[in-house]
Coordinates of N, CA and C in Angstrom, one line a residue:
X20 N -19.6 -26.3 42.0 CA -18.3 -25.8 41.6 C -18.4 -24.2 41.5
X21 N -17.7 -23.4 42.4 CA -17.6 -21.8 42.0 C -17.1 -21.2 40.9
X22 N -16.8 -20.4 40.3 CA -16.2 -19.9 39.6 C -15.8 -18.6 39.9
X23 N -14.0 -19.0 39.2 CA -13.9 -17.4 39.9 C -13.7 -16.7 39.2
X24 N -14.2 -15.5 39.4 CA -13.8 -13.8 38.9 C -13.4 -13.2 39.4
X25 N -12.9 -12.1 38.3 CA -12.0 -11.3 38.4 C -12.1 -9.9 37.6
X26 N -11.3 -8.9 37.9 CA -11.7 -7.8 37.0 C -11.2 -8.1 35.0
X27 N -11.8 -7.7 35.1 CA -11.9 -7.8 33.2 C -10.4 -7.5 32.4
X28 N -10.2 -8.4 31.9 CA -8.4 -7.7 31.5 C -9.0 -6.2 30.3
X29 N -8.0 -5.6 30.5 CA -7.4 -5.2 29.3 C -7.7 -4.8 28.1
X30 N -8.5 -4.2 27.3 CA -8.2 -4.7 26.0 C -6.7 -3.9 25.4
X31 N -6.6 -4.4 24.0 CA -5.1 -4.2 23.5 C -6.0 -3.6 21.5
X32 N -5.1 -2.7 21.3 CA -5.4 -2.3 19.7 C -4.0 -2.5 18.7
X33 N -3.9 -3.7 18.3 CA -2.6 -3.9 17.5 C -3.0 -3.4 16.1
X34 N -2.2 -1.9 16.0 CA -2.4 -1.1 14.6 C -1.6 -1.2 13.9
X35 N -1.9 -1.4 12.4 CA -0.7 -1.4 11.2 C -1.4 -0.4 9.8
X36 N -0.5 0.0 9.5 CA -1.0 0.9 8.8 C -0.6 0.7 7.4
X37 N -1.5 0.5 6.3 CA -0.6 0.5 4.7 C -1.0 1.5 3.6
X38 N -0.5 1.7 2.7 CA -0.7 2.6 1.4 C 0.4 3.6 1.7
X39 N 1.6 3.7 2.7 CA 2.1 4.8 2.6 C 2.8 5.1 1.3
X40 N 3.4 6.5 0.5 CA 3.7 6.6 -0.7 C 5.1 6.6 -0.2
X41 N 5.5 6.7 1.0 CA 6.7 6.9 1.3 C 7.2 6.5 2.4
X42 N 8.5 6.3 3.0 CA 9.0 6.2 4.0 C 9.5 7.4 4.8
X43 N 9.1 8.4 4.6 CA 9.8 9.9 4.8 C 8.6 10.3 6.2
X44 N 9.7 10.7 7.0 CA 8.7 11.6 8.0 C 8.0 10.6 9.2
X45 N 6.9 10.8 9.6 CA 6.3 10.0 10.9 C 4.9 10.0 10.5
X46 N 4.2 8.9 11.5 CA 2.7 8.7 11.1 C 2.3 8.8 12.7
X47 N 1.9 10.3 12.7 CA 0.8 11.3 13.8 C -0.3 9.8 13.6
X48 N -1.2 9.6 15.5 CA -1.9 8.9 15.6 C -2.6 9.3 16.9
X49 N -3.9 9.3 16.6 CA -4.7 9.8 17.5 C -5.9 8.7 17.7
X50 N -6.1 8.0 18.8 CA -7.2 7.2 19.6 C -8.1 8.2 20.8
X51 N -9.4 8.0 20.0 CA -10.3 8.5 20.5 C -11.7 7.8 21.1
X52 N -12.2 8.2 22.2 CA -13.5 7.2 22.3 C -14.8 8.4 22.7
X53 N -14.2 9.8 22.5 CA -15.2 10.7 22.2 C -15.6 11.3 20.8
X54 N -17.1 11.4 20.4 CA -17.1 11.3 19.3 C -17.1 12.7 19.2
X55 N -16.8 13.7 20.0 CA -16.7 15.0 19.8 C -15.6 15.9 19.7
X56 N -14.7 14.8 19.6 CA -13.2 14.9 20.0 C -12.5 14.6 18.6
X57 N -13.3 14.3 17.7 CA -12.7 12.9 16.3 C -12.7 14.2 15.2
X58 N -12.4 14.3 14.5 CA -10.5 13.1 14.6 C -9.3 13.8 15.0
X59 N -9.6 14.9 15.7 CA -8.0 15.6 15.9 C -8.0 15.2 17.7
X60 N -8.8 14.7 18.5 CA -8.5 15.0 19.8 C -8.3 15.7 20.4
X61 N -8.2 17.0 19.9 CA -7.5 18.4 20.7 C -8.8 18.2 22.0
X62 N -8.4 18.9 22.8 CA -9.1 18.9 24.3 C -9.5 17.6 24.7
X63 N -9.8 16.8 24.2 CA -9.5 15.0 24.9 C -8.7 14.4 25.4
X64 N -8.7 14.7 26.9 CA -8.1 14.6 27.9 C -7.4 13.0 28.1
X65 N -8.5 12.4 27.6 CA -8.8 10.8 27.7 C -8.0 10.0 26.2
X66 N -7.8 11.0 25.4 CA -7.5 10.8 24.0 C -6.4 10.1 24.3
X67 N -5.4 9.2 23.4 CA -3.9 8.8 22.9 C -3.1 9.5 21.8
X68 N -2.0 10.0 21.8 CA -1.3 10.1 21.2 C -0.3 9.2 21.0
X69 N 0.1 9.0 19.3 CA 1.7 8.2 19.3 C 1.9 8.8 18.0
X70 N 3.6 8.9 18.1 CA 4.0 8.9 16.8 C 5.1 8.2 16.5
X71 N 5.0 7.4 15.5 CA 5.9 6.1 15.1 C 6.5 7.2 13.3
X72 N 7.6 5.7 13.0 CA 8.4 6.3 12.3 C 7.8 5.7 11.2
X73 N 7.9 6.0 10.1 CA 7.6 5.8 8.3 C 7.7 4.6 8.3
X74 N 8.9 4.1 8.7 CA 9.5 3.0 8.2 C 9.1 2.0 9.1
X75 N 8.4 2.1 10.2 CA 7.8 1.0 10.3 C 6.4 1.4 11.0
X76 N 5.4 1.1 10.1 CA 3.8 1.5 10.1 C 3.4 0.8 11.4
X77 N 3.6 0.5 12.1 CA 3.0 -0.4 13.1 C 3.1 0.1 14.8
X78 N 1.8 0.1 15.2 CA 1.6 0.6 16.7 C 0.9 -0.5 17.4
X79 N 1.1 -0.3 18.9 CA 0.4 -1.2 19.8 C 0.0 0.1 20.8
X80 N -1.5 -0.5 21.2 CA -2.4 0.5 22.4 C -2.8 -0.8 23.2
X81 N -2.0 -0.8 24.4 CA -2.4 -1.7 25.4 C -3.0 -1.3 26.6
X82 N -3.7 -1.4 27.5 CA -4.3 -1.4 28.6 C -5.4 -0.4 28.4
X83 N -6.4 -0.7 27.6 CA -7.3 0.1 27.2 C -9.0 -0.7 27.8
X84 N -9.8 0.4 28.5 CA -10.9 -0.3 29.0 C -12.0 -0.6 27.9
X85 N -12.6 -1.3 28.2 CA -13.5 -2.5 27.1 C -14.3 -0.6 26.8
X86 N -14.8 -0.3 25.1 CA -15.7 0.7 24.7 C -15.4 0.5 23.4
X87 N -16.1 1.3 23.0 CA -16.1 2.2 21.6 C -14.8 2.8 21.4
X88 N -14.1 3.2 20.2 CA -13.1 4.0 20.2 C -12.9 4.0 18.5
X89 N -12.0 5.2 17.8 CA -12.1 5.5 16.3 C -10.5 6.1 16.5
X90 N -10.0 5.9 15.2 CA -8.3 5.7 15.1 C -8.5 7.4 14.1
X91 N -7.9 8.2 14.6 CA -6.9 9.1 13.3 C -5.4 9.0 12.8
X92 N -5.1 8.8 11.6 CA -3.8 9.0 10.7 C -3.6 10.2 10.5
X93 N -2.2 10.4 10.3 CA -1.7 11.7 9.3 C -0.3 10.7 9.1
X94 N -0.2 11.0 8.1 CA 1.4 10.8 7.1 C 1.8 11.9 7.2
X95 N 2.5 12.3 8.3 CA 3.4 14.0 8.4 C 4.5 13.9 7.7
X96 N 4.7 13.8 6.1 CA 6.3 13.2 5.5 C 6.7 14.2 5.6
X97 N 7.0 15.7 6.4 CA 7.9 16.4 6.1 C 8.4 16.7 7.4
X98 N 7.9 16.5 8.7 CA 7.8 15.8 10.0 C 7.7 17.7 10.5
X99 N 6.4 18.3 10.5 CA 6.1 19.5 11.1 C 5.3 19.0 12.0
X100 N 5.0 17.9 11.9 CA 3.9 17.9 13.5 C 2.6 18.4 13.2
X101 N 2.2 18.3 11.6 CA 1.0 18.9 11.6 C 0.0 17.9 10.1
X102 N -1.2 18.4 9.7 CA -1.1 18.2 8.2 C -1.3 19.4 7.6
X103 N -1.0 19.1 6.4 CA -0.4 19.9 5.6 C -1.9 19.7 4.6
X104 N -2.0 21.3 4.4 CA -3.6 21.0 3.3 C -3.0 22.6 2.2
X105 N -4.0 22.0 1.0 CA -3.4 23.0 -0.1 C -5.5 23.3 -0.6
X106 N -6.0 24.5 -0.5 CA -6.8 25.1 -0.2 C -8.0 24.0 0.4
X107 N -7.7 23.4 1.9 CA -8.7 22.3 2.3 C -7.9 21.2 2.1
X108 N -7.7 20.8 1.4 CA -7.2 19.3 0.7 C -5.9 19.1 1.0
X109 N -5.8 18.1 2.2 CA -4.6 17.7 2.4 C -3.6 17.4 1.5
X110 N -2.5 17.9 1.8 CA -1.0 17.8 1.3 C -0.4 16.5 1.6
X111 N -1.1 15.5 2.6 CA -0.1 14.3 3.3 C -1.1 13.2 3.8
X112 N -0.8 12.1 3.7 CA -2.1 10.8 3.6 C -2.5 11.1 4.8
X113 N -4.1 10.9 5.0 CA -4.9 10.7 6.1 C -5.6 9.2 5.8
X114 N -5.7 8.8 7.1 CA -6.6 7.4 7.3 C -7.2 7.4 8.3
X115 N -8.5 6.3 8.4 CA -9.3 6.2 9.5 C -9.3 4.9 10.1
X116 N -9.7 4.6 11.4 CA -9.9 3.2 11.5 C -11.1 3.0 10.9
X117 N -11.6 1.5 10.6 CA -12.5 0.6 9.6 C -12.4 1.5 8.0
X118 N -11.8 2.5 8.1 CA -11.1 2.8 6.2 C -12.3 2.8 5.8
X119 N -13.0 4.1 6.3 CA -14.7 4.9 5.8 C -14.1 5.2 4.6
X120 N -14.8 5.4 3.5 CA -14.4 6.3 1.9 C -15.0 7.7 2.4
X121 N -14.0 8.5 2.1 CA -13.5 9.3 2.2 C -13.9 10.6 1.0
X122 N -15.1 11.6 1.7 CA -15.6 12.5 0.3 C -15.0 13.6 0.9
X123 N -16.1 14.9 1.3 CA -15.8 16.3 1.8 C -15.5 16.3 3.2
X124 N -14.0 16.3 3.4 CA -13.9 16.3 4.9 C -13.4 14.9 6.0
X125 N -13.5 14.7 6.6 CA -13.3 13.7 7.3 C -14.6 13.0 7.6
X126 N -14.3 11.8 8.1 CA -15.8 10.9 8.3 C -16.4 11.4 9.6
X127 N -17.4 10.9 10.0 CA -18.0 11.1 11.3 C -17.4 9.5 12.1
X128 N -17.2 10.1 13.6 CA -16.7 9.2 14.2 C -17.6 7.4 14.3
X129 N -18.9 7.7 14.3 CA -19.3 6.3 13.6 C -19.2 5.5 12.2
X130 N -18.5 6.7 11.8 CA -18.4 5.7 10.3 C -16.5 5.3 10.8
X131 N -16.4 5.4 11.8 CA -14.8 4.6 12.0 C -14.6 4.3 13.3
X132 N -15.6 3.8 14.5 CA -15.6 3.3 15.1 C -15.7 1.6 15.1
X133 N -14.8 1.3 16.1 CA -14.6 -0.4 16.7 C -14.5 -0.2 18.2
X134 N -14.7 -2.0 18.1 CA -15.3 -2.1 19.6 C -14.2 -2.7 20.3
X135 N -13.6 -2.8 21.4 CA -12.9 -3.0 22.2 C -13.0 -3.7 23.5
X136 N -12.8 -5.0 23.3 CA -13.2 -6.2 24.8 C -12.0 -6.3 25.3
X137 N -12.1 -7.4 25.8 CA -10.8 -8.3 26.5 C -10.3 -8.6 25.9
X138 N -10.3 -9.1 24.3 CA -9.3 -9.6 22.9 C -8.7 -8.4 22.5
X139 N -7.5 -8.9 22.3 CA -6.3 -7.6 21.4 C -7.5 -7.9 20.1
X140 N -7.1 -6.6 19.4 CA -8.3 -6.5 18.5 C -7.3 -5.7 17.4
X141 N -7.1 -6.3 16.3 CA -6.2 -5.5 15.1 C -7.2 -5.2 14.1
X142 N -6.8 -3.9 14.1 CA -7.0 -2.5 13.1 C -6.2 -2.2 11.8
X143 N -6.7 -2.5 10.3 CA -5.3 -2.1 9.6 C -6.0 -0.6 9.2
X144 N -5.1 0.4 8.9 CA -5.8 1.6 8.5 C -4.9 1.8 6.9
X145 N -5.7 2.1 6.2 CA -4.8 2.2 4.7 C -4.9 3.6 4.6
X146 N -3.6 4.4 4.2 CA -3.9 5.6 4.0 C -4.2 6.1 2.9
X147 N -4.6 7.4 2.4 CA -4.7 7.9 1.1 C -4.7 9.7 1.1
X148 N -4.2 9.3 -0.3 CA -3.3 10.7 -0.7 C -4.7 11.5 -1.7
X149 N -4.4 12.9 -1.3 CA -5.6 13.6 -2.6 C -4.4 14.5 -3.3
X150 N -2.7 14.4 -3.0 CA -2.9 15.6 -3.8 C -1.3 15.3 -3.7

């Protein structure tokens, strides 16, 4: 009996996000699978952007090839398109994918990478406020 094949579907990242303090503003999202790129993406050509609304925490990343990849949050509640920091220390919730604890700075991209096959693969990110 043969078996047949075929090219590899897909993978899919169904993200939901919780702890927000508010419904105000948008939740900035950046997917990354360079670890030199994490967590803002700037020059990551290959990177994703989305920005969804407060009010409903929830994103989908579909047609994404089987790797590595690490999630950035921002809770922008005042919706400038940016975060907001009060000497360093964020003004507006940040989260990571796998929800690394969080000391001086942001994590390193292995402490919030996941892996990505042919299964949709759900990520919840909780966010958190320092200020």
């Amino acid at each position: 009996m043969a078996l047949l094949t075929g090219a590899a579907s897909p993978g899919r990242i169904d993200l939901a996000v919780e702890g927000l303090r508010s419904q105000r503003g948008s939740i900035i999202i950046c997917l990354t699978r360079d670890p030199a790129h994490f967590p803002d993406c700037d020059g990551d050509p290959a990177s994703r952007h989305m920005t969804i609304a407060a009010t409903d925490p929830a994103a989908r990343f579909p047609s994404l090839p089987s790797g590595d990849y690490a999630l950035a949050l921002i809770h922008d509640e005042n919706g400038n398109g940016r975060l907001d920091k009060m000497f360093g220390v964020p003004r507006e919730g940040v989260g990571f994918s796998r929800n690394p604890r969080l000391t001086l700075g942001p994590p390193r991209f292995a402490a919030a990478r996941f892996a990505v096959g042919t299964q949709p693969v759900a990520e919840m990110v909780r966010l958190k406020y320092f200020l």
